Amino acid sequence: MIRSRRPLLAFAIVTVVLLSAGRGNPSAQSLDPLSYTVRFPAPATHYAEVEAVVPVDGRPAIELMMAAWTPGSYLIREYARHVEAVRAATLDGRPLAVAKSSKNRWRVETAGADRVSVTYRVYCREMSVRTNWVEADFAMLNGAPTFLTLADSAPRAHDVRIEPAPGWSETVTALPPAPDGRPHSFRAADFDTLVDSPIIAGSPSTYAFTVEGTPHALVNVGEGGVWEGPASAADVERIVREQHRTWGFFPYERYLFLNMLVEAGGGLEHRDSTLLMTSRWTTRDRGRYLRWLGTVSHELFHAWNVKQLRPAALGPFDYEREVFTPSLWMVEGLTSYYGPLAVHRAGISTREEFLDALSGQIETLQTTPGRLVQPVADASYDAWIKYYRPNENSPNTTISYYTKGAVIGFLLDALLREATDGRRSLDDVLKAAYARYSGVRGFRPGEFEAVASEVAGLDLDDWFDRAIRSTDELDYEPALEWYGLEFAPDAETGAEGAPAWLGLDTRVDRGRLLVAGVRRGTPGYEAGFNVGDEILAIDDYRVLPEAWERRLGLYGAGDEVAVLIARRERLVRLDARFGERPPARWRLQPVASPSAAQKGRLDAWLD
Ligand SMILES: [Zn+2]
């Protein structure tokens, strides 16, 4: 059992955090709520047992549905595959007929009852921010993979009561308390709110703070005496303050950072909370810690950008099939631009650390051949079948809308500043778009771009056509010139005698050196290497896996060799001509002698 150091204030403060009002969907009040009780009789077996009392509304049969995906993570995950032993009965215990009606639906005969009890088990052992985990120490439940609901989708309240396993002291969620006032009892105004509100049960360490009168808390599960709780909470608070400075308001009444220290990674945005995962050792490693803070910042930024200001396609949701949008470059990409930027503006990362992070995004974009194949708007549309289902050829065929979208954010921000002589920025575009499109309607493709043109006082249609809807290379020059930045000349490859390079990604598996990726346009691609080839020798001299890089260093660019490989047990010789590793020429740095105007613009951007 993991023991956590829990500050004395934690319980009282979480109570305050949870007391705020719900979303108040008025039509939800007219229908009887569904109410769930979740039990963990044997948490070490990773099961949650759910009992749902479902109103029938006079119907002879009802249909129950398990979501197939969860918003913010665009992949059909078939959550119903973890559901078992679905049974139904009247409230006085008479069994009712249950039949499967599709892969994720169950039809229940109601036999004249006005409410029925439906019970089932959910296997909870997938450690990610969009799935469930249950073990002896804690439960992490997401709404979509946990709660069967009525398939009619009429808005109604969904109540949840958690019966904690022995030793679990708290249940933490952004949901408000249920009207029954019992501990561990919550009310979601509707199913969307339930799906949007992850639930943690266990004995977490909670650090509460208030910014501009709005309560927030960092809730750590699994600190284990390793994670630096108070210091990390102080940094999270600085990020919250910085984002409030950018937007001028909070889009929620209270906010929870649910931070799982479980040796996994990721973050998923919700309306008034986020679920995060990292290693409990993260606070002890500066680089990892800054990346975690970048994720914290990213997910918080989503409270404005995607949870409120969103593409029209992203809500209300059909939880059983995909929804498509070309605008993830905006909601994910611009959020990826602002995530580390807010960490820097909050005074946590240095200017060099911020520029390094941005340089990493640019380098990833510029060394991914798929940027020349698929426009970022199309990559967004195809998120369900490409970004979330990558394979060994993904770098050759598509580009991440996170990466390219973040770089577009950098360039668009500079463009707006230049067009307005430094009076306006991307901040102003987001705020104007929020004022116009947050809420029920959402924005349609092109509408966010139109707001950017208005703020710039320029028609940016052609600029967006190139950046978003074409595979043309992005033009960095105007942004570099505006801020007085340059890409650093690469020190290493400027040296004499550049070492041989094939451009293959390799991995070692059971002592064998295997080709893991072949990028288009590299010498390895030209020579005909395949993913899965085992590399055995160069020019008939054995190369052991650990000697591969060193051996390449003994050849030079332009040398021609025969590489012996094994492909499905057959030996094959591939003629290859070594190339030269492309210079790492995407590292941003300030120019040696910036003008006063450039210095001022860089400060205005980063301070
Ligand atoms: Zn995101």
mmCIF file of N, CA, C and O and ligand atoms in Angstrom, residues 72 267-269 298-299 302 305-306 331-333 335-336 402, ligand 1:
data_model
loop_
_atom_site.group_PDB
_atom_site.id
_atom_site.type_symbol
_atom_site.label_atom_id
_atom_site.label_comp_id
_atom_site.label_asym_id
_atom_site.label_seq_id
_atom_site.Cartn_x
_atom_site.Cartn_y
_atom_site.Cartn_z
ATOM 1 N N GLY A 72 -12.052 14.266 -26.326
ATOM 2 C CA GLY A 72 -10.670 14.700 -26.118
ATOM 3 C C GLY A 72 -9.676 13.652 -26.569
ATOM 4 O O GLY A 72 -8.491 13.941 -26.729
ATOM 5 N N GLY A 267 -2.376 13.431 -20.300
ATOM 6 C CA GLY A 267 -3.292 14.379 -19.678
ATOM 7 C C GLY A 267 -4.547 14.441 -20.523
ATOM 8 O O GLY A 267 -4.473 14.294 -21.738
ATOM 9 N N LEU A 268 -5.688 14.614 -19.880
ATOM 10 C CA LEU A 268 -6.933 14.762 -20.643
ATOM 11 C C LEU A 268 -7.734 15.902 -20.023
ATOM 12 O O LEU A 268 -7.898 15.961 -18.808
ATOM 13 N N GLU A 269 -8.215 16.787 -20.912
ATOM 14 C CA GLU A 269 -8.920 17.975 -20.455
ATOM 15 C C GLU A 269 -10.369 17.685 -20.131
ATOM 16 O O GLU A 269 -11.002 16.852 -20.801
ATOM 17 N N HIS A 298 -1.133 22.986 -20.580
ATOM 18 C CA HIS A 298 -1.899 22.619 -21.775
ATOM 19 C C HIS A 298 -3.339 22.250 -21.393
ATOM 20 O O HIS A 298 -4.300 22.774 -21.962
ATOM 21 N N GLU A 299 -3.482 21.364 -20.422
ATOM 22 C CA GLU A 299 -4.830 20.893 -20.065
ATOM 23 C C GLU A 299 -5.657 22.019 -19.456
ATOM 24 O O GLU A 299 -6.863 22.107 -19.697
ATOM 25 N N HIS A 302 -7.065 24.259 -22.079
ATOM 26 C CA HIS A 302 -8.241 23.658 -22.711
ATOM 27 C C HIS A 302 -9.549 24.041 -22.011
ATOM 28 O O HIS A 302 -10.625 23.922 -22.606
ATOM 29 N N ASN A 305 -10.011 26.829 -24.278
ATOM 30 C CA ASN A 305 -9.897 26.493 -25.697
ATOM 31 C C ASN A 305 -10.189 25.013 -25.928
ATOM 32 O O ASN A 305 -9.294 24.189 -25.856
ATOM 33 N N VAL A 306 -11.398 24.683 -26.171
ATOM 34 C CA VAL A 306 -11.996 23.398 -26.559
ATOM 35 C C VAL A 306 -13.146 23.028 -25.632
ATOM 36 O O VAL A 306 -14.148 22.519 -26.099
ATOM 37 N N VAL A 331 -7.572 23.797 -31.763
ATOM 38 C CA VAL A 331 -7.822 23.527 -30.346
ATOM 39 C C VAL A 331 -6.684 22.739 -29.700
ATOM 40 O O VAL A 331 -6.371 22.944 -28.528
ATOM 41 N N GLU A 332 -6.026 21.851 -30.428
ATOM 42 C CA GLU A 332 -4.878 21.144 -29.851
ATOM 43 C C GLU A 332 -3.560 21.869 -30.151
ATOM 44 O O GLU A 332 -2.693 21.976 -29.286
ATOM 45 N N GLY A 333 -3.400 22.328 -31.374
ATOM 46 C CA GLY A 333 -2.130 22.941 -31.759
ATOM 47 C C GLY A 333 -1.870 24.259 -31.033
ATOM 48 O O GLY A 333 -0.800 24.451 -30.453
ATOM 49 N N THR A 335 -3.203 25.218 -28.333
ATOM 50 C CA THR A 335 -3.041 24.888 -26.911
ATOM 51 C C THR A 335 -1.632 24.357 -26.650
ATOM 52 O O THR A 335 -1.041 24.646 -25.601
ATOM 53 N N SER A 336 -1.079 23.631 -27.596
ATOM 54 C CA SER A 336 0.301 23.136 -27.433
ATOM 55 C C SER A 336 1.313 24.281 -27.526
ATOM 56 O O SER A 336 2.394 24.212 -26.938
ATOM 57 N N TYR A 402 -0.870 18.429 -33.328
ATOM 58 C CA TYR A 402 -0.286 19.074 -32.145
ATOM 59 C C TYR A 402 0.975 19.829 -32.560
ATOM 60 O O TYR A 402 1.161 20.995 -32.236
HETATM 61 ZN ZN ZN B 1 -4.836 18.804 -25.677
#
